[in-house]
Tab-separated table of C-alpha atoms in Angstrom:
chain	number	residue	atom	x	y	z
A	17	UNK	CA	0.090	0.020	0.084
A	18	UNK	CA	1.060	3.528	-0.678
A	19	UNK	CA	2.252	5.275	2.527
A	20	UNK	CA	1.973	9.248	3.050
A	21	UNK	CA	5.340	10.970	3.274
A	22	UNK	CA	4.537	12.152	6.899
A	23	UNK	CA	3.601	8.426	7.931
A	24	UNK	CA	6.837	7.131	6.085
A	25	UNK	CA	9.072	9.699	8.280
A	26	UNK	CA	7.156	8.795	11.457
A	27	UNK	CA	7.841	5.131	10.788
A	28	UNK	CA	11.599	5.671	9.776
A	29	UNK	CA	12.131	7.902	12.996
A	30	UNK	CA	10.430	5.074	15.299
A	31	UNK	CA	12.520	2.254	13.807
A	32	UNK	CA	15.549	4.457	14.446
A	33	UNK	CA	14.473	5.122	18.013
A	34	UNK	CA	13.814	1.237	18.530
A	35	UNK	CA	16.965	0.269	17.058
A	36	UNK	CA	18.996	2.678	19.502
A	37	UNK	CA	17.471	1.368	22.445
A	38	UNK	CA	18.058	-2.145	21.658
A	39	UNK	CA	14.314	-2.951	20.718
A	40	UNK	CA	13.619	-4.729	17.532
A	41	UNK	CA	12.087	-2.892	14.744
A	42	UNK	CA	8.433	-2.338	14.918
A	43	UNK	CA	8.618	-3.400	18.662
A	44	UNK	CA	6.556	-0.132	19.586
A	45	UNK	CA	2.923	-0.296	19.115
A	46	UNK	CA	1.400	2.055	16.549
A	47	UNK	CA	2.101	1.160	13.012
A	48	UNK	CA	0.383	-2.059	12.400
A	49	UNK	CA	-2.798	-2.555	10.405
A	50	UNK	CA	-5.163	-5.225	9.891
A	51	UNK	CA	-3.576	-7.860	7.658
A	52	UNK	CA	-0.138	-6.077	8.082
A	53	UNK	CA	1.351	-9.411	9.133
A	54	UNK	CA	-0.946	-11.828	6.939
A	55	UNK	CA	1.234	-11.730	3.637
A	56	UNK	CA	4.434	-12.075	5.872
A	57	UNK	CA	3.101	-15.244	7.268
A	58	UNK	CA	1.015	-16.875	4.982
A	59	UNK	CA	1.682	-15.280	1.424
A	60	UNK	CA	-0.307	-14.186	-1.256
A	61	UNK	CA	-1.979	-16.056	-4.188
A	62	UNK	CA	-1.932	-14.880	-7.632
A	63	UNK	CA	-5.517	-16.277	-8.188
A	64	UNK	CA	-8.217	-13.649	-7.885
A	65	UNK	CA	-10.897	-13.922	-5.133
A	66	UNK	CA	-13.999	-15.702	-6.184
A	67	UNK	CA	-17.149	-14.793	-4.787
A	68	UNK	CA	-20.739	-13.986	-5.674
A	69	UNK	CA	-21.329	-10.426	-6.433
A	70	UNK	CA	-24.964	-10.819	-6.087
A	71	UNK	CA	-24.610	-11.866	-2.516
A	72	UNK	CA	-21.590	-9.792	-1.379
A	73	UNK	CA	-20.920	-6.200	-0.698
A	74	UNK	CA	-17.381	-4.713	-1.215
A	75	UNK	CA	-15.554	-2.566	1.507
A	76	UNK	CA	-12.130	-1.727	2.613
A	77	UNK	CA	-10.324	-1.105	5.909
A	78	UNK	CA	-7.731	1.415	6.371
A	79	UNK	CA	-5.352	2.917	8.984
A	80	UNK	CA	-2.749	5.643	9.315
A	81	UNK	CA	-0.648	4.229	6.353
A	82	UNK	CA	-3.397	5.571	3.955
A	83	UNK	CA	-3.432	9.067	5.208
A	84	UNK	CA	-6.229	11.167	4.237
A	85	UNK	CA	-8.396	8.916	2.056
A	86	UNK	CA	-10.186	10.180	-0.911
A	87	UNK	CA	-13.815	8.621	0.073
A	88	UNK	CA	-15.623	10.120	-2.765
A	89	UNK	CA	-13.571	8.083	-5.224
A	90	UNK	CA	-13.658	4.885	-3.036
A	91	UNK	CA	-17.481	5.107	-3.101
A	92	UNK	CA	-17.549	5.820	-6.920
A	93	UNK	CA	-15.317	2.685	-7.193
A	94	UNK	CA	-18.000	0.577	-5.288
A	95	UNK	CA	-16.983	0.463	-1.610
A	96	UNK	CA	-19.823	0.421	0.543
A	97	UNK	CA	-18.364	-0.138	4.091
A	98	UNK	CA	-15.129	0.404	5.858
A	99	UNK	CA	-13.366	-0.406	9.067
A	100	UNK	CA	-10.762	2.096	10.351
A	101	UNK	CA	-8.163	1.637	12.696
A	102	UNK	CA	-8.761	3.596	15.798
A	103	UNK	CA	-6.116	2.285	18.409
A	104	UNK	CA	-3.382	-0.134	19.250
A	105	UNK	CA	-2.473	-1.433	22.827
A	106	UNK	CA	-3.283	1.698	25.236
A	107	UNK	CA	-0.919	4.170	23.880
A	108	UNK	CA	-1.591	4.641	20.176
A	109	UNK	CA	-4.392	6.454	18.395
A	110	UNK	CA	-4.605	6.773	14.641
A	111	UNK	CA	-3.715	10.602	13.722
A	112	UNK	CA	-5.983	10.309	10.654
A	113	UNK	CA	-8.897	8.518	12.724
A	114	UNK	CA	-11.355	11.659	12.510
A	115	UNK	CA	-10.723	11.908	8.691
A	116	UNK	CA	-11.145	8.421	7.807
A	117	UNK	CA	-14.057	7.917	10.220
A	118	UNK	CA	-15.903	10.812	9.543
A	119	UNK	CA	-15.234	10.866	5.601
A	120	UNK	CA	-16.301	7.288	5.043
A	121	UNK	CA	-19.697	8.035	6.984
A	122	UNK	CA	-20.018	11.401	5.183
A	123	UNK	CA	-20.141	9.766	1.669
A	124	UNK	CA	-22.721	7.390	2.792
A	125	UNK	CA	-20.688	4.233	3.973
A	126	UNK	CA	-21.500	2.109	6.847
A	127	UNK	CA	-18.312	2.222	8.812
A	128	UNK	CA	-16.705	0.807	12.094
A	129	UNK	CA	-13.580	1.176	14.329
A	130	UNK	CA	-11.033	-1.440	14.796
A	131	UNK	CA	-8.350	-1.932	17.656
A	132	UNK	CA	-4.949	-3.952	17.034
A	133	UNK	CA	-4.482	-6.085	20.174
A	134	UNK	CA	-1.401	-6.286	21.909
A	135	UNK	CA	-2.045	-9.027	24.223
A	136	UNK	CA	1.344	-9.362	25.871
A	137	UNK	CA	1.170	-5.441	27.179
A	138	UNK	CA	-1.971	-4.937	29.010
A	139	UNK	CA	-5.250	-6.850	29.799
A	140	UNK	CA	-8.047	-7.156	27.349
A	141	UNK	CA	-10.324	-5.213	29.659
A	142	UNK	CA	-8.024	-2.375	29.797
A	143	UNK	CA	-7.422	-2.306	25.947
A	144	UNK	CA	-11.210	-2.523	25.237
A	145	UNK	CA	-11.776	0.456	27.375
A	146	UNK	CA	-9.087	2.463	25.908
A	147	UNK	CA	-10.590	1.567	22.438
A	148	UNK	CA	-14.199	2.636	23.340
A	149	UNK	CA	-12.764	5.657	24.873
A	150	UNK	CA	-10.739	6.604	21.746
A	151	UNK	CA	-13.405	6.053	18.938
A	152	UNK	CA	-14.145	2.682	19.083
A	153	UNK	CA	-17.913	2.732	20.562
A	154	UNK	CA	-21.053	1.861	18.797
A	155	UNK	CA	-24.120	3.944	17.696
A	156	UNK	CA	-27.534	2.712	16.786
A	157	UNK	CA	-27.535	5.282	13.866
A	158	UNK	CA	-27.742	2.528	11.260
A	159	UNK	CA	-24.318	3.672	9.830
A	160	UNK	CA	-22.026	2.353	12.595
A	161	UNK	CA	-20.570	-1.452	12.525
A	162	UNK	CA	-19.837	-2.987	15.878
A	163	UNK	CA	-16.238	-2.321	16.996
A	164	UNK	CA	-13.619	-4.891	15.752
A	165	UNK	CA	-11.069	-6.791	17.712
A	166	UNK	CA	-8.001	-7.583	15.344
A	167	UNK	CA	-6.123	-10.216	16.968
A	168	UNK	CA	-3.376	-11.918	14.717
A	169	UNK	CA	0.450	-12.747	14.200
A	170	UNK	CA	2.702	-10.882	16.671
A	171	UNK	CA	4.431	-7.983	14.784
A	172	UNK	CA	6.516	-6.797	17.740
A	173	UNK	CA	9.297	-9.611	17.340
A	174	UNK	CA	9.294	-12.816	19.183
A	175	UNK	CA	6.865	-15.623	19.380
A	176	UNK	CA	4.011	-15.802	16.888
A	177	UNK	CA	1.404	-15.750	19.942
A	178	UNK	CA	3.016	-13.000	21.999
A	179	UNK	CA	4.701	-15.512	24.141
A	180	UNK	CA	1.062	-16.103	25.716
A	181	UNK	CA	-0.359	-19.827	26.296
A	182	UNK	CA	-3.618	-20.892	24.556
A	183	UNK	CA	-5.465	-20.456	27.789
A	184	UNK	CA	-4.158	-17.134	28.706
A	185	UNK	CA	-4.727	-15.924	25.143
A	186	UNK	CA	-8.272	-17.179	25.516
A	187	UNK	CA	-8.636	-15.355	28.602
A	188	UNK	CA	-7.504	-12.199	27.183
A	189	UNK	CA	-9.695	-12.312	24.060
A	190	UNK	CA	-12.785	-13.088	26.485
A	191	UNK	CA	-11.704	-9.954	28.669
A	192	UNK	CA	-11.676	-7.882	25.758
A	193	UNK	CA	-14.864	-9.205	24.178
A	194	UNK	CA	-17.030	-8.865	27.476
A	195	UNK	CA	-15.737	-5.483	28.539
A	196	UNK	CA	-16.579	-4.132	24.925
A	197	UNK	CA	-20.028	-5.620	25.209
A	198	UNK	CA	-20.737	-4.143	28.770
A	199	UNK	CA	-19.551	-0.634	27.464
A	200	UNK	CA	-21.523	-0.435	24.110
A	201	UNK	CA	-24.297	-3.216	24.270
A	202	UNK	CA	-22.693	-4.999	21.217
A	203	UNK	CA	-20.427	-7.836	20.750
A	204	UNK	CA	-17.197	-7.137	18.638
A	205	UNK	CA	-16.570	-8.551	15.352
A	206	UNK	CA	-13.309	-10.600	15.674
A	207	UNK	CA	-10.611	-10.248	13.089
A	208	UNK	CA	-8.118	-13.120	12.703
A	209	UNK	CA	-6.339	-15.865	10.197
A	210	UNK	CA	-7.359	-19.312	10.788
A	211	UNK	CA	-4.061	-20.813	11.370
A	212	UNK	CA	-2.958	-18.042	13.977
A	213	UNK	CA	-6.004	-18.819	15.705
A	214	UNK	CA	-5.939	-22.484	15.849
A	215	UNK	CA	-2.066	-22.207	16.870
A	216	UNK	CA	-2.785	-19.447	19.564
A	217	UNK	CA	-6.019	-20.189	20.974
A	218	UNK	CA	-6.490	-23.859	20.350
A	219	UNK	CA	-10.114	-23.384	19.973
A	220	UNK	CA	-10.430	-23.629	23.652
A	221	UNK	CA	-13.451	-20.979	23.646
A	222	UNK	CA	-16.488	-20.609	21.252
A	223	UNK	CA	-17.028	-17.129	20.372
A	224	UNK	CA	-19.078	-17.962	17.156
A	225	UNK	CA	-22.350	-17.377	19.111
A	226	UNK	CA	-21.510	-13.757	19.951
A	227	UNK	CA	-18.723	-12.429	17.575
A	228	UNK	CA	-19.130	-12.219	13.994
A	229	UNK	CA	-15.978	-13.638	12.082
A	230	UNK	CA	-13.851	-11.264	9.895
A	231	UNK	CA	-11.460	-13.803	8.279
A	232	UNK	CA	-8.167	-12.895	6.424
A	233	UNK	CA	-7.144	-15.049	3.636
A	234	UNK	CA	-5.442	-14.101	0.258
A	235	UNK	CA	-5.552	-17.547	-1.397
A	236	UNK	CA	-8.409	-16.758	-3.589
A	237	UNK	CA	-11.145	-17.896	-1.142
A	238	UNK	CA	-11.994	-17.430	2.439
A	239	UNK	CA	-10.347	-21.137	3.207
A	240	UNK	CA	-11.136	-23.325	6.080
A	241	UNK	CA	-12.448	-21.182	8.791
A	242	UNK	CA	-11.524	-21.428	12.745
A	243	UNK	CA	-13.383	-24.339	14.377
A	244	UNK	CA	-16.605	-23.389	15.782
A	245	UNK	CA	-17.398	-20.814	13.184
A	246	UNK	CA	-19.568	-22.108	10.766
A	247	UNK	CA	-19.513	-19.108	8.346
A	248	UNK	CA	-17.668	-15.985	7.857
A	249	UNK	CA	-19.167	-12.445	8.055
A	250	UNK	CA	-16.508	-10.544	6.389
A	251	UNK	CA	-13.530	-11.486	4.140
A	252	UNK	CA	-10.531	-9.717	3.671
A	253	UNK	CA	-9.362	-11.132	0.473
A	254	UNK	CA	-6.293	-9.041	-0.485
A	255	UNK	CA	-4.131	-6.110	1.178
A	256	UNK	CA	-4.234	-3.940	-2.275
A	257	UNK	CA	-6.659	-3.247	-4.927
A	258	UNK	CA	-9.229	-0.692	-6.423
A	259	UNK	CA	-9.781	0.666	-2.895
A	260	UNK	CA	-6.997	2.367	-0.544
A	261	UNK	CA	-5.890	-0.103	2.099
A	262	UNK	CA	-7.268	-3.778	2.224
A	263	UNK	CA	-9.897	-5.124	0.361
A	264	UNK	CA	-12.951	-6.810	1.945
A	265	UNK	CA	-16.174	-8.506	1.122
A	266	UNK	CA	-19.245	-8.559	3.549
A	267	UNK	CA	-20.685	-12.022	3.085
A	268	UNK	CA	-24.289	-11.170	2.237
A	269	UNK	CA	-26.615	-8.492	0.661
A	270	UNK	CA	-26.541	-4.789	1.553
A	271	UNK	CA	-29.616	-5.177	3.664
A	272	UNK	CA	-27.659	-7.953	5.752
A	273	UNK	CA	-24.957	-5.359	6.241
A	274	UNK	CA	-27.430	-2.813	7.644
A	275	UNK	CA	-28.884	-5.512	9.874
A	276	UNK	CA	-25.144	-5.931	11.262
A	277	UNK	CA	-25.075	-2.222	11.948
A	278	UNK	CA	-28.510	-1.768	13.389
A	279	UNK	CA	-29.290	-4.988	15.261
A	280	UNK	CA	-28.686	-5.152	19.176
A	281	UNK	CA	-27.110	-8.373	20.142
């Protein structure tokens, strides 16, 4: 994805600071986006995504890497929903959040916010509260999707599962999910990759009855899903394409997308 100059300079300075301090590059929270680790760990397929256009809704997800997004152009190209990064851990807030979150809404998109998890740093409840307090809430306005928990491969260096065992990981996720629910009245969407989920949670808990699944898979199809989930709600099928940021598909008609935005759990 194209990175704005300002954001690139910030990333370079952060990397230099990390190296000077002895930390691995990208060890500090901030510059990680949904799917930023998927291609690194799982690769990409040359096969285009296959889907039923009549039963799908195109969308996108963005972070600070996209800067100020041309939402009118994204809408003209067919995007009808978006997820926007709000926070990471408890120390980072996307500096472009207001433009991205408000801009997508203003052109008519249904949009939601997401949190990039750092389960090795603070508790799930602490991060859920930080997320809600910094743009990750929900509104019954028919245009706001429930907040999203992005839990994926560890980008900070070290163990894939953040050095956390499966039971501890499930406890962390449950802590986040339940806190978000108590704060907003909605269960959060969970974004993940099947291989990571199976390895790092061991499928020790069942979230399929409460949290919609946003699956990441760049192989041309959603592929096998994490155990417990019988279907996916949204599929991130590519990390670049006609829209800025990642390319997503809602698994259903536009009317069903509106239900996700408006229905209380």
